[in-house]
Tab-separated table of C-alpha atoms and ligand atoms in Angstrom:
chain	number	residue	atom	x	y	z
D	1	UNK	CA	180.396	253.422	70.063
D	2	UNK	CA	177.847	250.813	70.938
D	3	UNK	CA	175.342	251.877	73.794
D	4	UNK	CA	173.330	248.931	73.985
D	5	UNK	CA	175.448	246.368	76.471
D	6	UNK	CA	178.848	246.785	78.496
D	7	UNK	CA	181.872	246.749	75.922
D	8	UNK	CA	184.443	246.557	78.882
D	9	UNK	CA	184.547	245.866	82.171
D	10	UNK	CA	186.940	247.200	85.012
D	11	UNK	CA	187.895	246.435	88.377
D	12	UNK	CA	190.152	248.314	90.741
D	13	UNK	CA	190.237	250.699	93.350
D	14	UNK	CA	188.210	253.905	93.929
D	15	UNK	CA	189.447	255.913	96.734
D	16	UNK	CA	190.728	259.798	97.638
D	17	UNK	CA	193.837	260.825	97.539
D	18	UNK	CA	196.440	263.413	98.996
D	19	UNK	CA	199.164	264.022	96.731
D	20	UNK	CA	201.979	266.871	97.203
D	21	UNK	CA	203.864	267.859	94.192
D	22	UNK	CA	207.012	270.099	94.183
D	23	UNK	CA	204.353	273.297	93.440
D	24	UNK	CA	200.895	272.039	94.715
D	25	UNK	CA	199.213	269.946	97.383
D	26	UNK	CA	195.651	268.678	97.021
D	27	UNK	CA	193.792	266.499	99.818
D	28	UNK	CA	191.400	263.931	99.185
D	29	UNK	CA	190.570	264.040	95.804
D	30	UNK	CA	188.832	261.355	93.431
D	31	UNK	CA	191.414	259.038	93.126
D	32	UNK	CA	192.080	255.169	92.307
D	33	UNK	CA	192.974	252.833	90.046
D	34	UNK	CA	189.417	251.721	88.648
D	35	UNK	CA	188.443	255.871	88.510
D	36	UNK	CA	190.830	256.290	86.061
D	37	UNK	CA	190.952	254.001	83.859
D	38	UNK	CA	187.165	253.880	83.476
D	39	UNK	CA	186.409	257.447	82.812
D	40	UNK	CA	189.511	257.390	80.241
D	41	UNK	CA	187.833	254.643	78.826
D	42	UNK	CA	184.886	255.787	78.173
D	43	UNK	CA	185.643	258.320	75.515
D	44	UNK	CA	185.525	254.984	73.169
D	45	UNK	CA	183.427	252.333	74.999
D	46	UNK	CA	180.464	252.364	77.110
D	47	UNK	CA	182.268	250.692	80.693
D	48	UNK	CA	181.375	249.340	83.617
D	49	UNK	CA	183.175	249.502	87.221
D	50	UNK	CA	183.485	247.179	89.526
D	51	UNK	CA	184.738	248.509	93.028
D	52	UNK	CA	183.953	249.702	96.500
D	53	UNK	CA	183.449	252.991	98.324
D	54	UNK	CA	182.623	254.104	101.886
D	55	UNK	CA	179.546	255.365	103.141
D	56	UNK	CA	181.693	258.695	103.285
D	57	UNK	CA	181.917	258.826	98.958
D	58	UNK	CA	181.373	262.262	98.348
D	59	UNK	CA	177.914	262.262	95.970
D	60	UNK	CA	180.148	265.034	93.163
D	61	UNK	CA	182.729	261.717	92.864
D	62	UNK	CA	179.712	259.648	91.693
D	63	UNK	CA	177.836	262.381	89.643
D	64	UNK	CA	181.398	262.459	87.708
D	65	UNK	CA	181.445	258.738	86.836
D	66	UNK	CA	177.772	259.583	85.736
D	67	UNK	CA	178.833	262.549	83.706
D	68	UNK	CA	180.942	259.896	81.745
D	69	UNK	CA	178.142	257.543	81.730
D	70	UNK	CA	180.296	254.590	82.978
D	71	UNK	CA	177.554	252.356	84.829
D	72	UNK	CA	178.033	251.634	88.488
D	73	UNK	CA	175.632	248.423	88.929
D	74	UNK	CA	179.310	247.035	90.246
D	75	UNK	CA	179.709	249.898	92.299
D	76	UNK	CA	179.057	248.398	95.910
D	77	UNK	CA	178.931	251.170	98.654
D	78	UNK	CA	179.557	249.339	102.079
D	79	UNK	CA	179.068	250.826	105.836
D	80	UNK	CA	182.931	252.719	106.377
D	81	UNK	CA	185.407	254.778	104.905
D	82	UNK	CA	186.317	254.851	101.306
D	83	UNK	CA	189.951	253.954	100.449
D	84	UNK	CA	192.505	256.693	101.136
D	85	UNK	CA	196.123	256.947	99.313
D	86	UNK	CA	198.991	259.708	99.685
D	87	UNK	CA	201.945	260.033	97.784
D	88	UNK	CA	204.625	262.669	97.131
D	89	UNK	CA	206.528	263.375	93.947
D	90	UNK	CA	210.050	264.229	93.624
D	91	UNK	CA	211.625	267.057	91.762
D	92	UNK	CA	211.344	265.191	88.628
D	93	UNK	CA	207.976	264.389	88.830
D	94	UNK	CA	208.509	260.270	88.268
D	95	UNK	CA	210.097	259.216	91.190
D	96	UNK	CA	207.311	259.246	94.377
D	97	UNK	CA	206.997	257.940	97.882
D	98	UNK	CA	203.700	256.711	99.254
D	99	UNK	CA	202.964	258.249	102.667
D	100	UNK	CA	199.759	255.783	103.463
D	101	UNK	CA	197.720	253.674	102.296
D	102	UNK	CA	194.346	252.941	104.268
D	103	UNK	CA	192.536	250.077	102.567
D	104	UNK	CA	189.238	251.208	104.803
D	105	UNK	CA	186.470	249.181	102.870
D	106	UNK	CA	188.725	247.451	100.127
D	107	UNK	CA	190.065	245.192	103.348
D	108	UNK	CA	187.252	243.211	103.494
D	109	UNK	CA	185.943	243.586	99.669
D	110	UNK	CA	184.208	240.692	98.001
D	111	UNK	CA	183.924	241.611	94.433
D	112	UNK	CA	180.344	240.295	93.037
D	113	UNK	CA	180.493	241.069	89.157
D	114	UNK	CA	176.631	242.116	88.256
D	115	UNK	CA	175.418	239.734	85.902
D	116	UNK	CA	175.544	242.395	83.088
D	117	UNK	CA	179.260	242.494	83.391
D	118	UNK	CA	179.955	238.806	82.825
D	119	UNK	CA	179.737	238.941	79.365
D	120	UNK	CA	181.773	241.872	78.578
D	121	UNK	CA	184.628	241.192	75.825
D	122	UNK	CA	187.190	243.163	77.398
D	123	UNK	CA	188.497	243.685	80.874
D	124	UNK	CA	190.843	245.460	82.665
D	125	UNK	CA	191.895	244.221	86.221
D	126	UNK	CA	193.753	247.405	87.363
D	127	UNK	CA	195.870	247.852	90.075
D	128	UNK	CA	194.335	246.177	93.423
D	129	UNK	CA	194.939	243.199	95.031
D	130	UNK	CA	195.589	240.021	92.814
D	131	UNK	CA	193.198	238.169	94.446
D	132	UNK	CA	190.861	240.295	93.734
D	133	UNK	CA	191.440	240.963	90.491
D	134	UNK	CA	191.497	236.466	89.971
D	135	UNK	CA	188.134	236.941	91.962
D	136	UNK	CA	186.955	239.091	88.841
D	137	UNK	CA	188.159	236.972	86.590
D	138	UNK	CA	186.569	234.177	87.429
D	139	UNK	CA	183.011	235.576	87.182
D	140	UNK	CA	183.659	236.302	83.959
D	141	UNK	CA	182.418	234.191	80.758
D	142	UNK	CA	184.845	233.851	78.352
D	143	UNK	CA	186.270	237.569	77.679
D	144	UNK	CA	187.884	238.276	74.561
D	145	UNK	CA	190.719	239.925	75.591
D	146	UNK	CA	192.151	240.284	79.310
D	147	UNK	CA	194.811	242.992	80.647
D	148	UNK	CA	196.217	243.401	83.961
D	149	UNK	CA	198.582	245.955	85.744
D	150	UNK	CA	200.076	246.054	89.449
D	151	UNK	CA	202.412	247.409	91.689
D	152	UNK	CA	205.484	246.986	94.159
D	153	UNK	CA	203.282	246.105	96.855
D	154	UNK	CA	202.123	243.094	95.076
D	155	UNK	CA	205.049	241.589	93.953
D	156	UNK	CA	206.187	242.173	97.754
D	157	UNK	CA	203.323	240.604	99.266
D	158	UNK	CA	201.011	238.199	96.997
D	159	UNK	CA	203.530	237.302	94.300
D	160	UNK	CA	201.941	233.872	94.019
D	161	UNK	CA	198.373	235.455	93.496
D	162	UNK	CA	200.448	237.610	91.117
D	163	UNK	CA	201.802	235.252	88.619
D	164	UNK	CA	198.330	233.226	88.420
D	165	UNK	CA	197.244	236.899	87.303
D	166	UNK	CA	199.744	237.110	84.552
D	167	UNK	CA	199.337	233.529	83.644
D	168	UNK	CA	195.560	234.061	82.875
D	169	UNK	CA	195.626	237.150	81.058
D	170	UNK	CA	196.371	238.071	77.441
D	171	UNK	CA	198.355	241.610	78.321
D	172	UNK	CA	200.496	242.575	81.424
D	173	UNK	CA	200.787	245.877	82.103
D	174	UNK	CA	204.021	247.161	84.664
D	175	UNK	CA	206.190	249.862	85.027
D	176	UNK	CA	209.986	249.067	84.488
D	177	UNK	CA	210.849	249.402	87.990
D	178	UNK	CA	208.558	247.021	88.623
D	179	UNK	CA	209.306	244.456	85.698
D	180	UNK	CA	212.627	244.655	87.196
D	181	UNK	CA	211.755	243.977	90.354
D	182	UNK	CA	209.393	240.801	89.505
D	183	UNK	CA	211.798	238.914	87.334
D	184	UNK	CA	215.120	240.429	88.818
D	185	UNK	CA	216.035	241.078	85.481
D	186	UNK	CA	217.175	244.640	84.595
D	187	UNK	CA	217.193	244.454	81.128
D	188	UNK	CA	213.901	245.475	80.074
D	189	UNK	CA	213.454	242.949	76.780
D	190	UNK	CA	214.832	239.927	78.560
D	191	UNK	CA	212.639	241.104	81.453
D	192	UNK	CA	209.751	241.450	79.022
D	193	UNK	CA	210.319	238.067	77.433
D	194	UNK	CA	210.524	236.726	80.670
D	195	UNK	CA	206.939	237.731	81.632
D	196	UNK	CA	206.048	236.285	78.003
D	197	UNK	CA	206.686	233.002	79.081
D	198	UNK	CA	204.340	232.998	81.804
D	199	UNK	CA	201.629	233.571	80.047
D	200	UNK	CA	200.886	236.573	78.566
D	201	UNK	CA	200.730	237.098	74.872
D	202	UNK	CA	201.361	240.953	75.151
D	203	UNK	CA	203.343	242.533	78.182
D	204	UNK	CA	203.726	246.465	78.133
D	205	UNK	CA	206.617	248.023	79.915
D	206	UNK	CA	205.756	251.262	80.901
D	207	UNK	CA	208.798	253.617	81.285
D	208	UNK	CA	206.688	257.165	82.734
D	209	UNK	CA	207.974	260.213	80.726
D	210	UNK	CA	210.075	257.944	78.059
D	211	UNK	CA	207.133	256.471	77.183
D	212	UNK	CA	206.381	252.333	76.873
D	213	UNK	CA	207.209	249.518	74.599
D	214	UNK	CA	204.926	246.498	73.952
D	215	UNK	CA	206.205	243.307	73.754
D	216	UNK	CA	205.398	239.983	72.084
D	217	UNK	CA	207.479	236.565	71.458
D	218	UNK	CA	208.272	238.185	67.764
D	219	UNK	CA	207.584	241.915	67.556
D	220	UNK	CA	208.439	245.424	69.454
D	221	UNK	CA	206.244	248.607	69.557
D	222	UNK	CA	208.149	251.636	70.915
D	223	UNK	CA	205.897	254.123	71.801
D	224	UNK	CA	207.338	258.109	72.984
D	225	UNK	CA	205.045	259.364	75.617
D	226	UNK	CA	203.541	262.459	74.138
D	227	UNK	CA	205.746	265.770	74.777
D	228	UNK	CA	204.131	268.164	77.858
D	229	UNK	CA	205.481	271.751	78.495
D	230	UNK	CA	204.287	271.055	81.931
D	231	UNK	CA	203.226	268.204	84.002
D	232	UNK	CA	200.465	269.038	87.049
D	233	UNK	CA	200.364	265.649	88.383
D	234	UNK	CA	201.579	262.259	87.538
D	235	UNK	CA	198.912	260.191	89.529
D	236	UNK	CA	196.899	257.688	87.124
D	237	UNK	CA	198.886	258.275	84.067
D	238	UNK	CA	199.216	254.594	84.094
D	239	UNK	CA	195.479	253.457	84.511
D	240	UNK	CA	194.571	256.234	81.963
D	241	UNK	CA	196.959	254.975	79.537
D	242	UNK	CA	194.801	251.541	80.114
D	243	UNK	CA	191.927	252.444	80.547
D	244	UNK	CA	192.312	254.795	77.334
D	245	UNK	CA	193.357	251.845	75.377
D	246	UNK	CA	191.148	248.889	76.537
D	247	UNK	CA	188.258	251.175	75.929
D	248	UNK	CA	190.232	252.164	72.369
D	249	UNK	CA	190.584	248.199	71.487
D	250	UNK	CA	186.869	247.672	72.528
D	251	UNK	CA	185.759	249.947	70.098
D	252	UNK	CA	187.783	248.326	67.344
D	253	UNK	CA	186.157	245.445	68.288
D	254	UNK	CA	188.881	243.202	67.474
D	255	UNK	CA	192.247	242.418	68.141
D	256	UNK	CA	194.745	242.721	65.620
D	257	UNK	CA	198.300	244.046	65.691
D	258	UNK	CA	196.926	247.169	64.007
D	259	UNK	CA	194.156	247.654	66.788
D	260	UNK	CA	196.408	247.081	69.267
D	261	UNK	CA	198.722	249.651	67.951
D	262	UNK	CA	196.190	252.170	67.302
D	263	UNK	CA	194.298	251.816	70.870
D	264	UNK	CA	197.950	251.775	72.431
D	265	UNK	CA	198.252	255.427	70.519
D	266	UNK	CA	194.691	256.336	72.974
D	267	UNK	CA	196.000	255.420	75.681
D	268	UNK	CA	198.589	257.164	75.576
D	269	UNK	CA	197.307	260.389	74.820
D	270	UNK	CA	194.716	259.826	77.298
D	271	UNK	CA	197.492	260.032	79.974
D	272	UNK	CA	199.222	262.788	78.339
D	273	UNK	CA	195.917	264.443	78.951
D	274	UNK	CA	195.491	263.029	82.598
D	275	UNK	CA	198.656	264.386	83.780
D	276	UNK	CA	197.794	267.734	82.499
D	277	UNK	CA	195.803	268.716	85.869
D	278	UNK	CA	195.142	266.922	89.422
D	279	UNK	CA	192.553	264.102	89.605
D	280	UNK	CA	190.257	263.523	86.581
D	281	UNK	CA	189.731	267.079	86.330
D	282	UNK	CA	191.687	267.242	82.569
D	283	UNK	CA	188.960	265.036	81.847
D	284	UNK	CA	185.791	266.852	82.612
D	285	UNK	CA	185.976	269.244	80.033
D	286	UNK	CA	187.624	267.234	77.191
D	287	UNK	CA	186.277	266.804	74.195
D	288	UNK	CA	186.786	263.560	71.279
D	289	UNK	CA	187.661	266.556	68.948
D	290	UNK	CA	190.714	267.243	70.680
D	291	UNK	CA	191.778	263.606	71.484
D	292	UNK	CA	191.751	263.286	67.769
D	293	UNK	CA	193.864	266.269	67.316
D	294	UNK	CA	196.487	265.304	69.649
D	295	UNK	CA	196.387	261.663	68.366
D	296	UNK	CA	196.757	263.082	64.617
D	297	UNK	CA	199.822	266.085	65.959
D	298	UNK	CA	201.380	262.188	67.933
D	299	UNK	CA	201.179	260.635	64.631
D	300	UNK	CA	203.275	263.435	63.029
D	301	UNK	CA	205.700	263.824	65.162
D	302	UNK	CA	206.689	260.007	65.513
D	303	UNK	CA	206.854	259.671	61.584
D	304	UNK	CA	210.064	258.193	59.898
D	305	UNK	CA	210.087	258.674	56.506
P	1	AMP	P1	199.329	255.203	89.301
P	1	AMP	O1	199.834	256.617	89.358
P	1	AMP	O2	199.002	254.753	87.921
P	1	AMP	O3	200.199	254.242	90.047
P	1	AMP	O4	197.925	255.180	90.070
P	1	AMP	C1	197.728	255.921	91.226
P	1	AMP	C2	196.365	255.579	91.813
P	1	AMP	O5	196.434	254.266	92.389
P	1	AMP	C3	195.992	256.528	92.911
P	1	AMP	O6	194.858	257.281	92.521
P	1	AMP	C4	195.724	255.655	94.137
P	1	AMP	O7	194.483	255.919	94.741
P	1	AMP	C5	195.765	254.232	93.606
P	1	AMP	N1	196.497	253.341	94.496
P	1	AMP	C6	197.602	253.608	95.234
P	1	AMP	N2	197.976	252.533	95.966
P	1	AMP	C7	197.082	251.551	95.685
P	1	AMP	C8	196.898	250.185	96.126
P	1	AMP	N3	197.710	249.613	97.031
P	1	AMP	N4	195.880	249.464	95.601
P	1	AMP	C9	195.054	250.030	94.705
P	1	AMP	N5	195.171	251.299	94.263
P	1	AMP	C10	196.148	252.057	94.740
């Protein structure tokens, strides 16, 4: 892992969140988008955040994005109240409603990428506004590799913003609900190939507890999300899945169809590990050693011979 300069740069939301499960409830906990995916990237590359929190930021939530030594010069902290989210999950632990969403300081957000950032090879525009995620884009010089993800509330409300997004990156990340719901298609491969032809020369359909497949124009990679006796909390398992692999692919340095495959492996097991407990709390306390383990006992149990 290089320690010298910023191998990836993220943007995306930071905020708390309240999320009810069928068994638990937690209140404002470190939550967002951006918190995610950087902290699951850094087990492979040394990442920077770009983002906003309130005055209100509880000082523990930035001593943990110190504890994974992810560097905050993008960090701004403006005058108001961090962004809150609340969700609930079904019975099945996939399906959820949002209760609120208070966009507090992300409403008036001006992302100003720190001049360290611009260079960074890899990005990762998480889930937050497209415009804001374009507005990141454009301060940065020539990345070598670009991936995006959304949600519902994007396609709903900035779907122009949206597809200059996916027409300026090299991967699109969605869910299948919401590849569905974006090209009306409910096929997922003629949905995928769809999104190909705006743009993108990878687009990952993410299908929760059946796991994802990555698309191009000429090849499929089915990937089995990685079996859990139990599942604490759902929340993220996307942007740790990214963040797991952007940071994964940064560290191979280059982007082949092997690398891709092989950081698409760390991502996933980063969200199997995510989902294991509430928050980023799986993640305080795990070690490479036993990323590698699960990544080897993955390899195993997806072999054909
Ligand atoms: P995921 O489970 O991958 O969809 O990510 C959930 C995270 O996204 C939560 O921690 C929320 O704080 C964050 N989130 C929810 N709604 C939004 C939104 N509209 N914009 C940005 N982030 C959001």
């Amino acid at each position: 892992m290089s320690t010298s300069r910023l191998d990836v740069a993220v943007v995306g939301s930071i905020g708390l969140d309240t999320i009810e499960t069928p068994h638990h409830r937690r209140e404002e906990i470190l939550g967002g988008s951006a918190s995610f995916a950087c902290v699951a990237a850094s087990f492979f590359s040394r990442v920077g955040m770009v983002g906003i929190v309130g005055t209100d930021f509880p000082a523990a939530c930035t001593d943990l994005f110190n504890h994974f030594s992810i560097d905050l010069k993008g960090l701004q902290v403006a005058e108001g109240m961090t962004f809150r989210w609340s969700g609930v999950y079904e019975a099945n632990m996939d399906n959820r409603e949002t209760l609120s969403t208070d966009l507090n300081v992300f409403a008036d957000f001006l992302p100003d990428v720190p001049a360290e950032y611009r260079g960074a090879p890899f990005v990762f525009l998480a889930n937050i506004s497209p415009d804001l995620q374009l507005h990141v884009l454009d301060q940065i010089e020539s990345p070598r590799f670009v991936a995006a993800d959304t949600m519902d509330l994007w396609i709903n409300v900035a779907r122009d913003s949206l597809q200059s997004v996916i027409q300026r990156v090299d991967m699109l990340m969605m869910n299948e609900s919401e590849a569905r719901h974006y090209t009306g298609v409910h096929n997922l491969v003629q949905a995928a190939h769809q999104l190909l032809e705006d743009g993108p020369a990878y687009v990952l359909i993410k299908k929760g507890e059946h796991g994802s497949i990555l698309f191009s124009k000429d090849e499929m990679f089915v990937l089995p999300a990685f079996p859990l006796r139990e599942v604490t909390d759902p929340t993220g398992a996307g942007d740790s899945f990214a963040g797991g692999f952007i940071g994964a692919l940064a560290d191979a340095g280059e982007v082949t169809p092997e690398t891709l495959r092989t950081a698409l492996v760390c991502g996933n097991i980063l969200a199997s590990f995510g989902v294991e407990a509430f928050s980023l709390e799986k993640f305080h306390l795990l070690e490479r050693l036993q990323i590698d383990e699960r990544i080897s006992a993955f390899k195993e149990m997806t072999q054909i011979p």
